[in-house]
Amino acid sequence: MKIRTKVIGMGLMLVVVTALSIVGIAIDQVHILDVAIHGELERFIRSETQKVAENVYLMCRSVQQQQDEELERNLQVAARLLRDGGGLSFSREEVLWQAVNQFDHSRKAVRLPMVSVGGSWLGMDSDPHRRMPVVDTVQNLLGVTCTLFQRINEQGDMLRVATTILDNDGRRALGSYIPHRNPDGRFNPVIDALLRGQPYTGSSFVVNDWYVTRYEPLFDPTGKKLVGALFVGYLQKSLAGLRSAIQDISVGRTGYVSILGSQGGQRGKLLIAPRKEQSQEPGIAATDRQSLLITQRLLQKASRMVRGGGSGKIPVTFEHFVERDTGNGKFRDKLVAVTYFEPWDWVIVAGAYKDDYGDIQKGFDASLSRATFLIFLVALGIVLFSLLAGFYLSRGIVRPLEKAILLFDCIGKGRLDHHLKLDRKDEIGQLAKAFNRMIDNLREVTASRNELNREIIERSRVEMELRATSAQRRELETIVNHSPAMALLWRLGETWTLEFVSDNISQFGYKAQDFVSRAVPMTDLVPADDLDRLAAGLDACIKQGQEDRFSMECRVIKHSGEICWVDARLWLRRDENGTVTHLQGVLLDVSDRKKVEEQVRMLAFYDALTGLPNRALFINRLEQSLAQATRDGRLLALMYLDLDHFKAINDTFGHAAGDTVLQSSAQRINSCLRRNDTVARLGGDELVVLLPGLDGPEQAETVAQKIIKVMSAPFQLESFQVSVTPSIGIVLFPEHGNVMGELLKRADIALYAAKEGGRNRYALFCPEMEQSSKIVGVRLHGRAARPLEPTQSNGPAEGNV
């Protein structure tokens, strides 16, 4: 190919590349602009839906504040009427109620004192046409429902003894009660507030529907004990004005606002729907699987919302999904803003369809397409113009180069006495001058050839020295790689990069190259919390400034996933400015020593024969359980357990058989306990059981019965079957004592009461046992000083052989 063609082609290629670059950049910018427009439109839709959701939230809050003020005034009037009517009183005579749980409609019989107002019994007549004092007066005067409650039990269950609320049969909901726990197991917020002596205002379930309510606690004459409650409220769905205003709101052209229930019986129900969906079944938010999944996602996001501190900002979250249009069956992209109005348990959903804003997007797309086409036409014109200009400009370049080529051929033959004579002021003239200088320099280079040879010899000597140094380094690496300690070099930083690690890292299942090439991150070798301790030790070493080394024990994760312990001995490495840049040192595997230490710890706290906790561990757990029971206000049971006539088994069958019985007994007793209970061996055949977190003494008695039952099965000793029975003494904290020593002493008394009662039974401590001369005088006389020391029964062997 001739140079003329190359010059024209090179120029054309540069122009084409430039034109294509301009077109490519333009197309890329158009794409970026298109994406930005889409993003801006998305933000606009988000802003619109967020404003609508916040406005609906503010509307609800305004109505709620007004209703709360009205409810508070109504409750004050109801309380005044109750006081003026003579107040609430209870007689000694009791009546039997068939109390009905308002959630699951389960029944239970309760006997409660008769409730009177002004000395007149309220009665149990549920006929709504017969007048009932106070509650009917409140409803007639104020137009709200009213209820008087009587407390059932210590848990706070509240029974309706007078009410204007009707059940599904159209009768007064007398005998229905609010349980202290909801069906989902959580505490009822109404009962929780009343037990704390505080009024409750908000949305709550009442008999068979949701109400906006206010509850006021009622106390006995001392003002300390909660005896009942006074209630006023109105149906939540009676907010006609607010419902109509929400239904009239539109987002975009076809978007709308809907209200969902969040908790309890109204969870997932459509409480307020747009007017165009009024034909649908009220209260149903979704019927198909996809809509149900969308509704669940919206409820989950609403449940995680928390109002932000004192800023007053309304929390809003967003959800994007595809929804089928009920009119034409087409799928439409929808963006919704979700917020949660907690006082009424409302999930506010403001949704907009993206195709409502499609005209704006189409206009932008058309403008961008026109701009792209114009840029392409301009680039094509530039290419054609450059092709013509390159043809004419190449003529002035090619002719002088043809003359220069002839001279280059002469110089290539060794004739260095020629010069290129071109008298031009452009680049070709400069090229001729440069070529002439090259000829002169070439003569000088030939003269300095000997000097160049001497430099080559010197360089060869330096290379030999470097090879010798490399051999010494390889020998040192061989020594390090065959030692039990692994050597490493860390570069400090956020990633803890390993710049060097010895090959004996293979003892942990890794290859050195895995870390140096960063194929395996440092966090795969050392757990994150140990890296934090390493960083803390490094900081402390730098701040103290005494020694540039420190040591610690940390864990290492092997390639197989197994955890092992290493002893790390590390040194700091500083640069010329004294700044710590690297950490170098060795890691020695000490896993075997750690295992021995763990075995020593097990021997110190567990019985070697049965594997049960020993005396030291049991006392530690008892102290912790007593402290926890004091904080929680719950019961704790302690059982002293002794195997009846166990000494006879040792004497008859030998100590090996006795050990077998002890081990089997420990397994049987363990099978009767919960995960957080403890059974420990104090010595000999004496065992002790710790039962924390009880609600009543019957739970401890149930466990004792289980132990007696499982111990009734005979034990197999070679070809013999031996029956072993337990005697159990039980004490309760704090009923039978507040101090550990006192509890242990009384458990011991109860144990011997069980033995005196005939063995193979349990006995729950009572003060009369301590007064019994037969028990106290015999048992405590020999053991009062050390109630935890092991003893063995001296009675005859019991059971069938």
PDB file of C-alpha atoms in Angstrom, residues 660-661 664-665 708-725 798-801:
ATOM      1  CA  THR A 660     -25.203 -47.954  87.324  1.00  0.00           C
ATOM      2  CA  VAL A 661     -28.394 -47.189  89.275  1.00  0.00           C
ATOM      3  CA  SER A 664     -29.795 -44.408  85.133  1.00  0.00           C
ATOM      4  CA  SER A 665     -31.611 -42.418  87.849  1.00  0.00           C
ATOM      5  CA  ILE A 708     -41.787 -40.757  91.093  1.00  0.00           C
ATOM      6  CA  LYS A 709     -43.540 -42.281  88.075  1.00  0.00           C
ATOM      7  CA  VAL A 710     -40.375 -42.738  85.948  1.00  0.00           C
ATOM      8  CA  MET A 711     -38.475 -44.101  88.950  1.00  0.00           C
ATOM      9  CA  SER A 712     -41.159 -46.743  89.544  1.00  0.00           C
ATOM     10  CA  ALA A 713     -39.855 -48.832  86.621  1.00  0.00           C
ATOM     11  CA  PRO A 714     -37.342 -51.448  87.897  1.00  0.00           C
ATOM     12  CA  PHE A 715     -33.618 -51.261  87.067  1.00  0.00           C
ATOM     13  CA  GLN A 716     -31.916 -54.182  85.307  1.00  0.00           C
ATOM     14  CA  LEU A 717     -28.766 -55.316  87.143  1.00  0.00           C
ATOM     15  CA  GLU A 718     -27.285 -58.267  85.244  1.00  0.00           C
ATOM     16  CA  SER A 719     -29.998 -60.952  85.567  1.00  0.00           C
ATOM     17  CA  PHE A 720     -31.835 -59.172  88.406  1.00  0.00           C
ATOM     18  CA  GLN A 721     -34.460 -56.408  88.440  1.00  0.00           C
ATOM     19  CA  VAL A 722     -34.252 -53.947  91.312  1.00  0.00           C
ATOM     20  CA  SER A 723     -36.866 -51.329  92.247  1.00  0.00           C
ATOM     21  CA  VAL A 724     -35.625 -48.022  93.617  1.00  0.00           C
ATOM     22  CA  THR A 725     -38.000 -45.361  94.935  1.00  0.00           C
ATOM     23  CA  GLU A 798     -36.579 -51.815  99.075  1.00  0.00           C
ATOM     24  CA  GLY A 799     -37.964 -53.402  95.871  1.00  0.00           C
ATOM     25  CA  ASN A 800     -38.351 -56.793  94.303  1.00  0.00           C
ATOM     26  CA  VAL A 801     -35.398 -58.898  93.116  1.00  0.00           C
TER      27      VAL A 801
END
